[in-house]
CSV table of C-alpha atoms and ligand atoms in Angstrom, one decimal:
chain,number,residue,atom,x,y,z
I,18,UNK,CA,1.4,-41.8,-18.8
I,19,UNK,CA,1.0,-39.0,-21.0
I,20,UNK,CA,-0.5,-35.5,-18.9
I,21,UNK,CA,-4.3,-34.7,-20.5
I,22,UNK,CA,-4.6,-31.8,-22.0
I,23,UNK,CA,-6.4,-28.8,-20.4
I,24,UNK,CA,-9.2,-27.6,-22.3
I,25,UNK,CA,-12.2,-27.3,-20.0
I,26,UNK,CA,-12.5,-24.3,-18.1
I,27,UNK,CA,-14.7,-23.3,-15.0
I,28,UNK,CA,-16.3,-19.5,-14.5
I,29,UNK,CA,-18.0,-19.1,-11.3
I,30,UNK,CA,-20.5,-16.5,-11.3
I,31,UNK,CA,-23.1,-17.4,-9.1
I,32,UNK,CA,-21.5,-15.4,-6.0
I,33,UNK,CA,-23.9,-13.0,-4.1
I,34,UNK,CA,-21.8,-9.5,-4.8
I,35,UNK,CA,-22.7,-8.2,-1.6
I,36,UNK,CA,-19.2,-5.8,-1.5
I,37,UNK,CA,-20.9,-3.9,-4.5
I,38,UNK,CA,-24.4,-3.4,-3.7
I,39,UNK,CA,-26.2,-1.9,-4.7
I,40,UNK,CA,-25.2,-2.1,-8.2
I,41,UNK,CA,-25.2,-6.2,-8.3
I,42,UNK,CA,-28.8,-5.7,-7.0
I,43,UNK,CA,-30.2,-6.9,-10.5
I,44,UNK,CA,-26.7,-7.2,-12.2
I,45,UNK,CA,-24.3,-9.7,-11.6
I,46,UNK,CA,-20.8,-8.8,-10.9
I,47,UNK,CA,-19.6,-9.9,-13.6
I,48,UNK,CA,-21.3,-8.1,-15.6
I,49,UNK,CA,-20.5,-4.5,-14.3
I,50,UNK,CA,-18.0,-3.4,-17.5
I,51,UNK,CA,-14.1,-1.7,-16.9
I,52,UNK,CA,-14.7,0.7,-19.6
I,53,UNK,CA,-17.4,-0.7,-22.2
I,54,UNK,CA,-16.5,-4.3,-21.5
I,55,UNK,CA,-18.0,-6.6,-19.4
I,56,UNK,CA,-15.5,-7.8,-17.0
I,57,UNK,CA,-17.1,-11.6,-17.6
I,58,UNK,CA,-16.0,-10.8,-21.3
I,59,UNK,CA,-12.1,-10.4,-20.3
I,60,UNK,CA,-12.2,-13.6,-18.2
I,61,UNK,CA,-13.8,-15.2,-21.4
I,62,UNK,CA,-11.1,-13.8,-23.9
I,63,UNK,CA,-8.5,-15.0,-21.7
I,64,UNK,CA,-9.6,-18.6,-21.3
I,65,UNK,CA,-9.8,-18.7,-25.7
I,66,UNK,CA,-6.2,-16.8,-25.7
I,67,UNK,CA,-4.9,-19.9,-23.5
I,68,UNK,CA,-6.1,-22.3,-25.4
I,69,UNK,CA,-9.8,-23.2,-23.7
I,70,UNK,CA,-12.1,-24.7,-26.1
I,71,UNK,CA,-14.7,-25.3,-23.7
I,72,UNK,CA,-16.1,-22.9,-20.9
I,73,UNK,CA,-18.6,-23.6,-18.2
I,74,UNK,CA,-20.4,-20.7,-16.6
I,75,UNK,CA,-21.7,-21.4,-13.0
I,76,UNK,CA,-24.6,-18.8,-13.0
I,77,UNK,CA,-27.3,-18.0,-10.1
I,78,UNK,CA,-30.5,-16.4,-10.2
I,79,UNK,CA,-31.3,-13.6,-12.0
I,80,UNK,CA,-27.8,-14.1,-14.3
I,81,UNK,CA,-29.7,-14.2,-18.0
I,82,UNK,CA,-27.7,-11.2,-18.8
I,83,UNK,CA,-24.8,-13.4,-18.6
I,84,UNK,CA,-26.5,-15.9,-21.1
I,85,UNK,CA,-27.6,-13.2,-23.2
I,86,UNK,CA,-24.2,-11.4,-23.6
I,87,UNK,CA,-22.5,-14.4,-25.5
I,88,UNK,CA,-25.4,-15.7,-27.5
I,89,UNK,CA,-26.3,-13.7,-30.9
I,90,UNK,CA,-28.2,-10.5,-30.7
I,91,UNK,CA,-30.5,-10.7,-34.3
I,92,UNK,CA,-32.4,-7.4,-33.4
I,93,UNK,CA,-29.2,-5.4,-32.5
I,94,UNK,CA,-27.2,-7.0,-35.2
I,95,UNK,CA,-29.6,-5.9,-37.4
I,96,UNK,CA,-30.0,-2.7,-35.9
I,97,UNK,CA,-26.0,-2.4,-36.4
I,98,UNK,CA,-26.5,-3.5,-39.7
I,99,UNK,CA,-28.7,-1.3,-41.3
I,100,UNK,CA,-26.6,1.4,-39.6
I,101,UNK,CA,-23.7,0.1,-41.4
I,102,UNK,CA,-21.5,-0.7,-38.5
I,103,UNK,CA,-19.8,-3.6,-39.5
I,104,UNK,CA,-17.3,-3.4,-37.1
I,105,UNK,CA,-19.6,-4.0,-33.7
I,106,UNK,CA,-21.1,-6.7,-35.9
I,107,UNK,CA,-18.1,-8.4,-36.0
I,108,UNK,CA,-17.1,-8.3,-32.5
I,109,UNK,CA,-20.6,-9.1,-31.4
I,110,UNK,CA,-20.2,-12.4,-33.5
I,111,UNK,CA,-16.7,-13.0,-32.5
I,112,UNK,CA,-17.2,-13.3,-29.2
I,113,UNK,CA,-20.0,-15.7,-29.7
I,114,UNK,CA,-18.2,-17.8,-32.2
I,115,UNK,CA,-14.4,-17.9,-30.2
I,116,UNK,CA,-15.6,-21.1,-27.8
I,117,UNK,CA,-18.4,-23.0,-26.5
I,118,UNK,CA,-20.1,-21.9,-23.9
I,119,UNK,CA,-22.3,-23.9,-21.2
I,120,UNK,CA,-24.1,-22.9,-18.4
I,121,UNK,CA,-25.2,-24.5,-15.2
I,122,UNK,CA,-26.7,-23.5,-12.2
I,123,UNK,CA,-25.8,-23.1,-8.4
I,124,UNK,CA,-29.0,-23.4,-6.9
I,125,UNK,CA,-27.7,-21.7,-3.6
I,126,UNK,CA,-24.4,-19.6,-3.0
I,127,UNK,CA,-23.0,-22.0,-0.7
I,128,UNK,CA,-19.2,-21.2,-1.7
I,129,UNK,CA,-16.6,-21.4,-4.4
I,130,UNK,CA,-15.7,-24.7,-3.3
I,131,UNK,CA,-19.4,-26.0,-3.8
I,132,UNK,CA,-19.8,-23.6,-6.9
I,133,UNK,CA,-16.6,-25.5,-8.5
I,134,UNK,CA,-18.8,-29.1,-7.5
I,135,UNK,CA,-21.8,-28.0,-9.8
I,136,UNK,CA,-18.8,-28.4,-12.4
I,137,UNK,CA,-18.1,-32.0,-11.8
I,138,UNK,CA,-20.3,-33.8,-14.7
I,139,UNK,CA,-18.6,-31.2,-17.1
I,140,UNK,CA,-14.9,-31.7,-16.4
I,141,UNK,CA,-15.2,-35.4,-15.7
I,142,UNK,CA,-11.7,-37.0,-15.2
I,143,UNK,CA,-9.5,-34.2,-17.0
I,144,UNK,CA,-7.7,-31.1,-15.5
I,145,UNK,CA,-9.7,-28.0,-15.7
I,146,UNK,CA,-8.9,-24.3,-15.7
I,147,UNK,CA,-10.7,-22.3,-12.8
I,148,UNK,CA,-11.0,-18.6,-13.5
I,149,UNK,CA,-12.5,-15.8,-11.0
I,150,UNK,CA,-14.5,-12.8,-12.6
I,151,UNK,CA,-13.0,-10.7,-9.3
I,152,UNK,CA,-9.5,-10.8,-10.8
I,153,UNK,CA,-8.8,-9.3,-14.3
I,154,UNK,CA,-5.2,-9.6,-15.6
I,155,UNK,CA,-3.3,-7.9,-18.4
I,156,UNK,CA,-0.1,-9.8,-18.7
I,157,UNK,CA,2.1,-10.2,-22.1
I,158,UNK,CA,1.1,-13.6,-21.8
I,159,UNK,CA,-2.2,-14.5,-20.8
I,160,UNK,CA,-2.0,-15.5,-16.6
I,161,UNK,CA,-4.1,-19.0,-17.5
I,162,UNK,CA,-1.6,-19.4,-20.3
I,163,UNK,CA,1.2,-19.2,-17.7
I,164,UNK,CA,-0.6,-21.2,-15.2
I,165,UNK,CA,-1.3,-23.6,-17.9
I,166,UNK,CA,2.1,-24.7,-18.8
I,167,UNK,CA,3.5,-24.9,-15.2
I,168,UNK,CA,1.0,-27.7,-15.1
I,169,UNK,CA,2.5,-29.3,-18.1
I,170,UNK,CA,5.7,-29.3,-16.1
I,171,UNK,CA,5.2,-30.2,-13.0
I,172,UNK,CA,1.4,-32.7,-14.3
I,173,UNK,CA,-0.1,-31.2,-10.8
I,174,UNK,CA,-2.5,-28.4,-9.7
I,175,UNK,CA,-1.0,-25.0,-10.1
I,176,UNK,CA,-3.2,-21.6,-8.4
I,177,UNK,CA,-2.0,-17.9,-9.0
I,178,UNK,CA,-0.2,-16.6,-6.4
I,179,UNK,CA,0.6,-12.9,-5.6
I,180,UNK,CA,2.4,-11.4,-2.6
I,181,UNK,CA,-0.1,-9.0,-0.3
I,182,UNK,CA,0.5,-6.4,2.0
I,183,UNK,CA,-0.4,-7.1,6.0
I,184,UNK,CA,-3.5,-5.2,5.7
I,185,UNK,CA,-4.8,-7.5,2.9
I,186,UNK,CA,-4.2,-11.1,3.8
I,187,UNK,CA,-7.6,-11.2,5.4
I,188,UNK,CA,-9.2,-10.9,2.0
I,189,UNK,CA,-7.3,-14.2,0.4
I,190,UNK,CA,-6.5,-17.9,1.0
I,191,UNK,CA,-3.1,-17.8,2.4
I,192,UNK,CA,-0.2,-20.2,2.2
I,193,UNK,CA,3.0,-21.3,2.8
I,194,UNK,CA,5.1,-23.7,0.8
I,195,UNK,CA,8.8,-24.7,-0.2
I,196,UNK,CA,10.0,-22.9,-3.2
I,197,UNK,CA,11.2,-25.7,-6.1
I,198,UNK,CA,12.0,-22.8,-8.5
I,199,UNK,CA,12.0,-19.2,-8.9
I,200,UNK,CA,8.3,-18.5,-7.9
I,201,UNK,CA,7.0,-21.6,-7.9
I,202,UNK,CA,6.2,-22.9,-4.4
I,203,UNK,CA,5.1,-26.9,-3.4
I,204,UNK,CA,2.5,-25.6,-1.1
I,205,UNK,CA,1.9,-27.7,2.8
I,206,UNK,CA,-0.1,-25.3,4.0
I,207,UNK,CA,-3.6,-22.8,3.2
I,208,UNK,CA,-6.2,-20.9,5.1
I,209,UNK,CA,-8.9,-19.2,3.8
I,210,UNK,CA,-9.1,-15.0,4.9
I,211,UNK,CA,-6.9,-15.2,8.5
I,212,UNK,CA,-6.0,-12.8,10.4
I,213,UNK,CA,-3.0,-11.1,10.6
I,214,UNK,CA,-1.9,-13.1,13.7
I,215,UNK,CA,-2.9,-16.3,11.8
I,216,UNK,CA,-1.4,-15.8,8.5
I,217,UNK,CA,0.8,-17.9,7.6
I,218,UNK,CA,2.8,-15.7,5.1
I,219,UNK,CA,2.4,-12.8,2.6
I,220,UNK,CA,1.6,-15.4,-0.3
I,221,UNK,CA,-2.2,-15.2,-1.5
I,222,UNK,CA,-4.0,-17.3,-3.7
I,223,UNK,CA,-5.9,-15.3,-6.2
I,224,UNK,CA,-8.8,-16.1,-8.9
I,225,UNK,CA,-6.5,-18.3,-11.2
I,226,UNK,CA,-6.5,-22.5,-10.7
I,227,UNK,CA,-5.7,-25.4,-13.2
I,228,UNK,CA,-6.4,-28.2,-10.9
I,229,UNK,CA,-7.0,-32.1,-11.0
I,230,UNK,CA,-9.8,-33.7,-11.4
I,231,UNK,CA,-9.4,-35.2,-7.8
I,232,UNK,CA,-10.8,-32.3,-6.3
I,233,UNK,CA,-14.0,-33.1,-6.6
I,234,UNK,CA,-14.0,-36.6,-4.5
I,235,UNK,CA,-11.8,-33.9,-1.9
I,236,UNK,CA,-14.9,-31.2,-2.3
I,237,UNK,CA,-17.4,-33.8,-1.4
I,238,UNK,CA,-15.6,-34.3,1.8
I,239,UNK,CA,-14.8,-30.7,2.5
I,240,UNK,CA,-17.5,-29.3,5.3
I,241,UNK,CA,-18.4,-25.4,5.2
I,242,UNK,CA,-15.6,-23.7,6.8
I,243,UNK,CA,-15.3,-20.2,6.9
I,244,UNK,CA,-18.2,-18.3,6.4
I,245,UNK,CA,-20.5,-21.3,6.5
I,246,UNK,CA,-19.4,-21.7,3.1
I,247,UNK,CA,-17.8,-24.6,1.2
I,248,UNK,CA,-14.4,-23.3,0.4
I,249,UNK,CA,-11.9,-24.1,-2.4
I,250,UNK,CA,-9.0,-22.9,-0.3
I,251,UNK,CA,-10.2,-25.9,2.3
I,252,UNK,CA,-10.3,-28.3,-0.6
I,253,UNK,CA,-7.1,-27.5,-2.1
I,254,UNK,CA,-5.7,-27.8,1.2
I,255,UNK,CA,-7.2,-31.6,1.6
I,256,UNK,CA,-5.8,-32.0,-2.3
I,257,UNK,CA,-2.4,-31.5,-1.2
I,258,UNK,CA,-2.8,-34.5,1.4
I,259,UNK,CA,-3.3,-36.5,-1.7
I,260,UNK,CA,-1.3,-35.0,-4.8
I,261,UNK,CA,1.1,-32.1,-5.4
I,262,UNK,CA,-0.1,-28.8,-5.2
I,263,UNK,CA,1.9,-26.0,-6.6
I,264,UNK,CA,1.4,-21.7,-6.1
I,265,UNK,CA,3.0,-19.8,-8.9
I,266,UNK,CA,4.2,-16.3,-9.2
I,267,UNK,CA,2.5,-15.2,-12.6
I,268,UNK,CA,3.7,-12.5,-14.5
I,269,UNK,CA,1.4,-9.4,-15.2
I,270,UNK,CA,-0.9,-6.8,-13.5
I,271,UNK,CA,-4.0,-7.9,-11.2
I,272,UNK,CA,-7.3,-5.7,-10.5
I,273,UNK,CA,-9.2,-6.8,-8.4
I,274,UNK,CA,-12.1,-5.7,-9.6
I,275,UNK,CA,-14.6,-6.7,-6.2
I,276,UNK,CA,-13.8,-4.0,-4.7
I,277,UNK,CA,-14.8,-0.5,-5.5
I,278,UNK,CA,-11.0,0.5,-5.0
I,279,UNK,CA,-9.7,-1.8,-7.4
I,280,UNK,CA,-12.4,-1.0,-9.6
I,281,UNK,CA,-11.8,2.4,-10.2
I,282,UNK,CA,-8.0,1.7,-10.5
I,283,UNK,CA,-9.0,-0.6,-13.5
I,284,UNK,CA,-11.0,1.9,-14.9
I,285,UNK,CA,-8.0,4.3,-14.5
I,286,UNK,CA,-5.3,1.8,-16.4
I,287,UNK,CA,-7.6,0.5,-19.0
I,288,UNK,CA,-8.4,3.9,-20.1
I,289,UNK,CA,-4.6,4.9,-20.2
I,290,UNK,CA,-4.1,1.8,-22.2
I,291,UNK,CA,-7.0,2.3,-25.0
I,292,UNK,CA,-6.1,3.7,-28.1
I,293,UNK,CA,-9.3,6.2,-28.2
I,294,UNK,CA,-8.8,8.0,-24.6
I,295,UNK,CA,-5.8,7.6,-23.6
I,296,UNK,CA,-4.4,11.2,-24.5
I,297,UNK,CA,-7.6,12.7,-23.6
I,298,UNK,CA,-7.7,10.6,-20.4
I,299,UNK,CA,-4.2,11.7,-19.5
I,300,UNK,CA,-4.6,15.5,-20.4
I,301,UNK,CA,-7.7,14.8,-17.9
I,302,UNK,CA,-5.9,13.5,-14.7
I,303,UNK,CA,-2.7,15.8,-14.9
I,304,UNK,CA,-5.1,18.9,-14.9
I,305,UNK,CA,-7.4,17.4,-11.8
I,306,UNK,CA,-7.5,19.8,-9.0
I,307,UNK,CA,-7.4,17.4,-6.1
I,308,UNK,CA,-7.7,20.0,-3.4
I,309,UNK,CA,-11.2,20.2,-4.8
I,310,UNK,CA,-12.3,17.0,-3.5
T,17,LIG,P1,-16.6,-13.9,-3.7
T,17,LIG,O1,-16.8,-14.3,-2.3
T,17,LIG,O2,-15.6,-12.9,-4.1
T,17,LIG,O3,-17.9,-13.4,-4.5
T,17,LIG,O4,-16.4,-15.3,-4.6
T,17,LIG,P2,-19.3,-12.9,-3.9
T,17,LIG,O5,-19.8,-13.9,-2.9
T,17,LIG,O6,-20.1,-12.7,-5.1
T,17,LIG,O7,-18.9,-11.5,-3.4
T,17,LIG,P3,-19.2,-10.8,-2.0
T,17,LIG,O8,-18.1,-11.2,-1.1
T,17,LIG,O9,-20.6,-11.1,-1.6
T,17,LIG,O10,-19.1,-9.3,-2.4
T,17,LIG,C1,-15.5,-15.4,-5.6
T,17,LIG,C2,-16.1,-15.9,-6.9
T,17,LIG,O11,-16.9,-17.1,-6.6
T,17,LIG,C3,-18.2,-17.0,-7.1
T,17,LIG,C4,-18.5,-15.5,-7.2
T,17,LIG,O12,-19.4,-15.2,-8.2
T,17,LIG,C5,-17.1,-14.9,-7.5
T,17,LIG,O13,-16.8,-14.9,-8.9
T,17,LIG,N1,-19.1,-17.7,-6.2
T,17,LIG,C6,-19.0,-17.4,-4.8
T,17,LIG,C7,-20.0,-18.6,-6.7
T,17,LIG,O14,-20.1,-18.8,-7.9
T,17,LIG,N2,-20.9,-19.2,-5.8
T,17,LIG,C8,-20.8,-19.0,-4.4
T,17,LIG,O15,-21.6,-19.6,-3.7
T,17,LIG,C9,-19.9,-18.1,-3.9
């Protein structure tokens, strides 16, 4: 049997953003920008660079903005136009143009896990990319890339997995698992946020999946766990009962961007890396008086 190839991929977006109010009052998470970028725009780009043809958003209330970033714009294109600046056009288009984009509702934030069952009639029986708009990645090569072809070798789920401090493993799914090569681990064992007593090891899962199809018959068995909410981690866990599941060590760097911590440090790093600020940004943070603050 030939492995299918992935080409569906699942953005869940319908999440509360209760760790940022009040800015995700009447904006969504997503759509809060590290420098003029949405970061819902970087998860996008990534899924095309990897090879995604098809993307589903999983939107909640209030979320048009989403819709409205990646459809056309025919009074600011014009607008743009008649300015003569080609160049926004283009990218305004070109985002627009790179995949196809569908939408579908979670009528209540019950949980990743039940977000990723809104995707069922989507993916149907192939393997599906999950991405999370918390975590933006600047690797070499694109982290879903990465996670992409470990599932070509080893034809079984694959998350992201980064090693956390003990102060942090109460924010991630956890797990433990036998390593079957240089950071890649068969994992037998997850739990969603634990304490530090509970935690099985320094090995988080973070907002990267490609995972089997067979999760959804596992998601419609999974109850509400933690938080009262349906959780991924939980499901995963049950997957592993039935099929391989494997954590990889991607290479690149991680923001997490939920947080307003990670948030400014993403700010901080994209501006060092973009062509236009960088010296000015730099001149900026060596002459910063801290003592000031
Ligand atoms: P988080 O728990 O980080 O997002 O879920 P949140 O609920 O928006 O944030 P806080 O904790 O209240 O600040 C991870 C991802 O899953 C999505 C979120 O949008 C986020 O991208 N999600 C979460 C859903 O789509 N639906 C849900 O019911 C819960």
């Amino acid at each position: 049997m030939t492995v299918k190839k992935v080409r569906k991929a699942v953005i869940p977006a319908a999440g509360m953003g209760t760790r940022f109010l009040p800015a995700t009052k009447a904006i969504p998470k997503e759509m809060l920008p590290i420098l003029d970028i949405p970061t819902l725009q970087y998860i996008v780009e990534e899924a095309y660079k990897s090879g995604i043809t098809d993307i589903l958003i999983i939107i909640g209330r209030d979320k048009e903005s989403i819709v409205d970033h990646f459809d056309y714009s025919i009074e600011l294109e014009n607008h743009l136009e008649k300015q003569g600046k080609l160049e926004e056009l283009a990218e305004m288009r070109a985002i627009a143009e790179k995949v196809n984009i569908f939408y579908v509702r979670q009528k209540e934030a019950k949980g990743l896990g039940h977000a990723v069952l809104c995707a069922e009639s989507f993916v149907g029986d192939e393997p599906f990319v999950v991405l999370l708009g918390d975590d933006v990645i600047e690797a070499e090569k694109p982290a879903t890339k990465q996670l992409i072809e470990k599932y070509y070798e080893y034809e079984n789920t694959v998350v992201a997995l980064i090693n956390v401090d003990d102060t942090d493993v109460s924010k991630y799914g956890i797990i433990t698992g036998d390593e079957v090569e240089k950071g890649v681990f068969k994992i037998n064992d997850m739990v969603e946020k634990p304490s530090l007593e509970e935690a099985p090891s320094r090995q988080a899962v973070i907002g990267r999946y490609v995972i089997s199809p067979k999760i959804f018959e596992v998601l419609k068995n999974t109850p509400p766990g933690k938080g009262n909410e349906i959780q991924l981690t939980d499901a995963l866990l049950g997957l592993t009962k039935e099929e391989s599941v494997y954590g990889y060590e991607f290479s690149g760097d991680r923001y997490d961007i939920g947080n307003k911590m990670g948030f400014v440090h993403a700010n901080i790093e994209f501006g060092l890396r973009d062509p236009e600020i960088k010296n000015e940004l730099k001149e900026y943070l060596k002459g910063l008086d801290l003592d000031k603050f």
